[in-house]
């Protein structure tokens, strides 16, 4: 195994161990507040009952209202809930700059609320996760292909995500461990998959494998660079965990692609705590 792949997998194991003390609490909260998504320890088959540990509907109904209230106050679907401004206050007084900001705001909202972007439903799932477990994670990605289709949003379940903070207390590193079928992996990585995945793709395309998306600060980042890898503040690596293999590494991000909301962080804790855990 090449050293950089081993380093990433070893660090992932450390992130898993660091998060382990939270998981029992999250499972107990999920069983009573958000049973449909309570999958930290208990495995369930598709379509199986998940409400056997819920005593009444008070907590789930309260969570639903919490999510609706957060959405209506922060990201209402029928309103333009943010605008663009320049850092220089003098520029904001100019008519042409105001028109420029207005047009760019219209473009942003058109892309964000396009049907394929799926922002509204995914953001609502994050509000529910924030209310139940205290941490919500929204991933923003480009839908690329022969033609660029725009933005795509995805709410990532807390079970999949492992985070680390910088010295400022901001999350600047995330590993997401997620399943892909052989077919999905072949599509996502354009055939750059390990032999075991390729063999499954040829014989059983629905066989599942585990992958890890690692996003971490770029040590060679140069804020003055306008192109190339030095201009990317964060790097990205996609790894097959079952059969250690780097599926993709040649892409990165100018901004952190995972929007992580934490309801309340207690001293010494990295993950948030929500109303259900207080």
Coordinates of C-alpha atoms in Angstrom, one line a residue:
X1 CA 0.0 0.0 0.0
X2 CA 1.4 3.4 -1.0
X3 CA 2.3 5.7 2.0
X4 CA -0.2 8.5 1.3
X5 CA -3.1 6.0 1.1
X6 CA -2.0 4.3 4.3
X7 CA -1.7 7.7 6.0
X8 CA -5.3 8.6 5.0
X9 CA -6.7 5.3 6.2
X10 CA -4.8 5.5 9.5
X11 CA -6.1 9.0 10.1
X12 CA -9.6 7.9 9.2
X13 CA -9.3 5.2 11.9
X14 CA -8.4 7.9 14.4
X15 CA -11.4 10.0 13.4
X16 CA -13.6 7.0 13.9
X17 CA -12.2 6.3 17.4
X18 CA -12.6 10.0 18.3
X19 CA -16.3 10.0 17.4
X20 CA -17.2 6.7 19.0
X21 CA -18.1 8.2 22.5
X22 CA -21.0 10.2 20.9
X23 CA -22.6 7.3 19.0
X24 CA -24.5 5.7 21.9
X25 CA -26.1 9.0 22.8
X26 CA -27.0 9.6 19.2
X27 CA -28.6 6.2 18.9
X28 CA -30.7 6.7 22.0
X29 CA -31.8 10.2 20.7
X30 CA -32.6 8.8 17.3
X31 CA -34.7 5.9 18.6
X32 CA -37.1 8.4 20.3
X33 CA -36.8 11.6 18.2
X34 CA -35.9 10.6 14.7
X35 CA -36.4 6.8 14.4
X36 CA -36.4 6.7 10.6
X37 CA -32.8 7.8 10.6
X38 CA -31.5 6.2 13.8
X39 CA -29.0 3.8 12.2
X40 CA -25.8 4.4 14.2
X41 CA -25.7 0.9 15.8
X42 CA -28.8 -1.0 14.7
X43 CA -28.9 -2.4 11.2
X44 CA -32.2 -2.6 9.5
X45 CA -33.4 -3.9 6.2
X46 CA -35.2 -1.6 3.7
X47 CA -38.9 -1.3 4.7
X48 CA -38.4 -2.6 8.2
X49 CA -40.1 -1.0 11.2
X50 CA -38.0 1.4 13.1
X51 CA -40.4 2.9 15.7
X52 CA -40.3 0.1 18.3
X53 CA -38.3 2.2 20.8
X54 CA -40.5 5.3 20.4
X55 CA -43.0 5.8 23.3
X56 CA -45.2 8.5 21.8
X57 CA -45.1 11.0 18.9
X58 CA -44.4 14.1 21.0
X59 CA -40.7 14.3 20.3
X60 CA -40.9 13.5 16.5
X61 CA -43.6 16.1 16.1
X62 CA -41.6 18.7 18.0
X63 CA -38.6 18.0 15.7
X64 CA -40.7 18.4 12.6
X65 CA -41.9 21.8 13.9
X66 CA -38.3 22.7 14.8
X67 CA -37.2 21.9 11.2
X68 CA -40.1 23.9 9.7
X69 CA -39.4 26.9 11.9
X70 CA -35.7 26.9 11.1
X71 CA -36.4 26.7 7.4
X72 CA -39.0 29.5 7.5
X73 CA -36.6 31.8 9.4
X74 CA -33.3 31.0 7.6
X75 CA -34.0 29.8 4.1
X76 CA -37.7 30.4 3.2
X77 CA -38.5 28.8 -0.2
X78 CA -40.7 31.7 -1.3
X79 CA -38.3 34.5 -0.5
X80 CA -34.9 35.7 -1.5
X81 CA -33.1 35.3 1.8
X82 CA -29.7 36.7 1.0
X83 CA -28.0 39.1 -1.3
X84 CA -24.4 40.0 -2.5
X85 CA -22.3 42.9 -1.4
X86 CA -18.7 44.1 -2.1
X87 CA -16.2 44.3 0.7
X88 CA -15.6 48.0 -0.1
X89 CA -18.6 50.1 1.2
X90 CA -17.9 52.7 -1.4
X91 CA -18.4 50.2 -4.2
X92 CA -21.8 49.3 -2.9
X93 CA -23.0 52.8 -3.4
X94 CA -22.4 52.7 -7.2
X95 CA -25.4 51.9 -9.4
X96 CA -23.5 49.6 -11.8
X97 CA -22.2 47.6 -8.9
X98 CA -25.6 47.2 -7.3
X99 CA -27.0 46.0 -10.7
X100 CA -24.1 43.5 -10.9
X101 CA -24.8 42.2 -7.4
X102 CA -28.5 41.9 -8.1
X103 CA -28.0 39.9 -11.3
X104 CA -25.5 37.5 -9.6
X105 CA -28.0 37.0 -6.8
X106 CA -30.7 36.1 -9.3
X107 CA -28.3 33.5 -10.9
X108 CA -27.4 32.0 -7.5
X109 CA -31.1 31.5 -6.5
X110 CA -32.0 30.1 -9.9
X111 CA -29.2 27.5 -9.6
X112 CA -29.9 26.8 -6.0
X113 CA -33.6 26.2 -6.5
X114 CA -33.4 24.4 -9.8
X115 CA -35.2 21.0 -9.6
X116 CA -32.1 19.0 -10.1
X117 CA -30.2 20.9 -7.4
X118 CA -32.6 19.6 -4.7
X119 CA -31.6 22.3 -2.2
X120 CA -34.9 22.8 -0.3
X121 CA -35.5 19.2 0.7
X122 CA -31.8 18.5 1.5
X123 CA -31.5 21.7 3.6
X124 CA -34.6 20.7 5.5
X125 CA -33.1 17.3 6.3
X126 CA -30.1 19.2 7.8
X127 CA -32.3 21.2 10.0
X128 CA -33.8 18.0 11.4
X129 CA -30.4 16.5 12.0
X130 CA -29.3 19.7 13.7
X131 CA -32.4 19.6 16.0
X132 CA -32.0 15.9 16.8
X133 CA -28.2 15.4 17.1
X134 CA -26.9 18.9 17.0
X135 CA -24.9 18.6 13.8
X136 CA -26.2 18.9 10.2
X137 CA -24.0 18.4 7.1
X138 CA -24.9 19.7 3.6
X139 CA -22.6 18.8 0.7
X140 CA -22.5 21.1 -2.4
X141 CA -21.2 19.6 -5.6
X142 CA -21.1 20.3 -9.3
X143 CA -23.1 18.1 -11.7
X144 CA -20.5 17.7 -14.4
X145 CA -20.7 15.9 -17.7
X146 CA -20.7 16.7 -21.3
X147 CA -22.5 19.9 -20.3
X148 CA -22.3 21.5 -16.9
X149 CA -25.7 21.1 -15.3
X150 CA -25.2 23.3 -12.2
X151 CA -25.2 22.7 -8.5
X152 CA -26.3 19.6 -6.5
X153 CA -27.0 19.5 -2.8
X154 CA -27.0 16.5 -0.6
X155 CA -27.7 16.1 3.1
X156 CA -25.1 13.7 4.6
X157 CA -26.2 11.5 7.5
X158 CA -24.2 12.1 10.6
X159 CA -23.4 8.4 10.7
X160 CA -21.2 8.8 7.6
X161 CA -19.3 11.9 8.6
X162 CA -16.2 12.3 10.8
X163 CA -14.9 15.9 11.3
X164 CA -11.8 17.7 12.8
X165 CA -11.3 21.3 13.7
X166 CA -8.5 23.8 12.9
X167 CA -6.8 25.8 15.6
X168 CA -9.5 28.4 15.2
X169 CA -12.3 26.0 16.1
X170 CA -13.7 25.9 12.6
X171 CA -14.2 22.5 10.9
X172 CA -11.6 22.2 8.1
X173 CA -11.4 18.5 7.6
X174 CA -14.0 15.9 7.0
X175 CA -14.0 12.2 6.0
X176 CA -17.3 10.8 4.7
X177 CA -17.6 7.0 4.7
X178 CA -20.4 5.9 2.5
X179 CA -21.6 2.8 0.5
X180 CA -21.7 2.6 -3.3
X181 CA -22.9 -0.3 -5.4
X182 CA -20.4 -1.5 -8.0
X183 CA -22.5 0.2 -10.6
X184 CA -22.6 3.5 -8.8
X185 CA -18.8 3.4 -8.2
X186 CA -18.1 2.7 -11.8
X187 CA -20.3 5.6 -12.9
X188 CA -18.9 8.0 -10.3
X189 CA -15.2 7.3 -10.9
X190 CA -15.5 6.6 -14.6
X191 CA -14.1 3.1 -14.3
X192 CA -11.1 4.0 -12.1
X193 CA -12.0 1.4 -9.4
X194 CA -10.1 -1.5 -7.9
X195 CA -10.2 -5.0 -9.4
X196 CA -12.8 -6.3 -6.9
X197 CA -15.2 -3.5 -7.8
X198 CA -14.7 -4.0 -11.5
X199 CA -15.3 -7.7 -11.2
X200 CA -18.5 -7.1 -9.3
X201 CA -19.6 -4.5 -11.9
X202 CA -19.3 -7.3 -14.6
X203 CA -21.1 -9.9 -12.5
X204 CA -23.2 -8.3 -9.8
X205 CA -23.6 -4.6 -10.2
X206 CA -25.7 -4.2 -7.0
X207 CA -22.9 -5.5 -4.7
X208 CA -22.0 -2.8 -2.2
X209 CA -18.6 -1.5 -1.3
X210 CA -17.4 1.2 1.2
X211 CA -15.7 4.4 0.0
X212 CA -14.3 7.4 1.9
X213 CA -14.3 11.0 0.7
X214 CA -11.5 12.9 2.4
X215 CA -11.5 16.7 2.3
X216 CA -8.6 18.4 4.0
X217 CA -6.6 21.7 3.8
X218 CA -4.1 22.1 1.0
X219 CA -0.6 22.6 2.5
X220 CA 0.6 24.3 -0.7
X221 CA -2.4 26.7 -0.9
X222 CA -1.4 30.2 -2.2
X223 CA -4.1 32.8 -1.8
X224 CA -2.6 34.9 -4.6
X225 CA -2.8 32.0 -7.1
X226 CA -5.7 32.2 -9.6
X227 CA -5.3 28.8 -11.3
X228 CA -3.8 25.4 -10.6
X229 CA -3.7 23.2 -7.5
X230 CA -2.1 26.0 -5.5
X231 CA -5.3 28.1 -5.9
X232 CA -7.4 25.4 -4.2
X233 CA -7.7 25.8 -0.4
X234 CA -8.9 22.3 0.1
X235 CA -7.9 19.0 -1.5
X236 CA -10.0 15.9 -2.1
X237 CA -9.4 12.2 -2.3
X238 CA -11.8 9.4 -2.9
X239 CA -10.7 6.0 -1.5
X240 CA -12.2 2.5 -1.8
X241 CA -11.9 1.2 1.8
X242 CA -12.7 -2.5 1.2
X243 CA -9.9 -2.8 -1.3
X244 CA -7.6 0.1 -0.6
X245 CA -7.4 2.1 -3.8
X246 CA -7.4 5.8 -4.7
X247 CA -10.3 6.3 -7.1
X248 CA -10.0 10.0 -7.6
X249 CA -7.5 12.6 -6.3
X250 CA -7.1 15.2 -9.1
X251 CA -9.8 17.6 -7.8
X252 CA -10.1 20.1 -5.0
X253 CA -12.2 23.0 -3.8
X254 CA -11.7 26.8 -3.3
X255 CA -14.1 26.7 -0.3
X256 CA -15.0 23.9 2.0
X257 CA -17.7 21.9 0.2
X258 CA -19.5 20.6 3.4
X259 CA -21.6 23.2 5.2
X260 CA -21.5 22.0 8.8
X261 CA -24.0 23.5 11.3
X262 CA -23.6 22.8 15.0
X263 CA -26.4 23.8 17.3
X264 CA -24.2 24.0 20.4
X265 CA -20.6 22.9 21.1
X266 CA -19.6 22.1 24.6
X267 CA -16.0 22.7 25.8
X268 CA -13.7 19.9 24.6
X269 CA -16.3 18.6 22.1
X270 CA -16.1 18.7 18.3
X271 CA -19.6 17.6 17.4
X272 CA -22.6 19.6 18.3
X273 CA -25.5 19.0 20.7
X274 CA -29.1 19.7 19.7
X275 CA -32.2 20.4 21.8
X276 CA -32.8 16.6 22.1
X277 CA -29.5 16.1 23.8
X278 CA -29.6 18.9 26.3

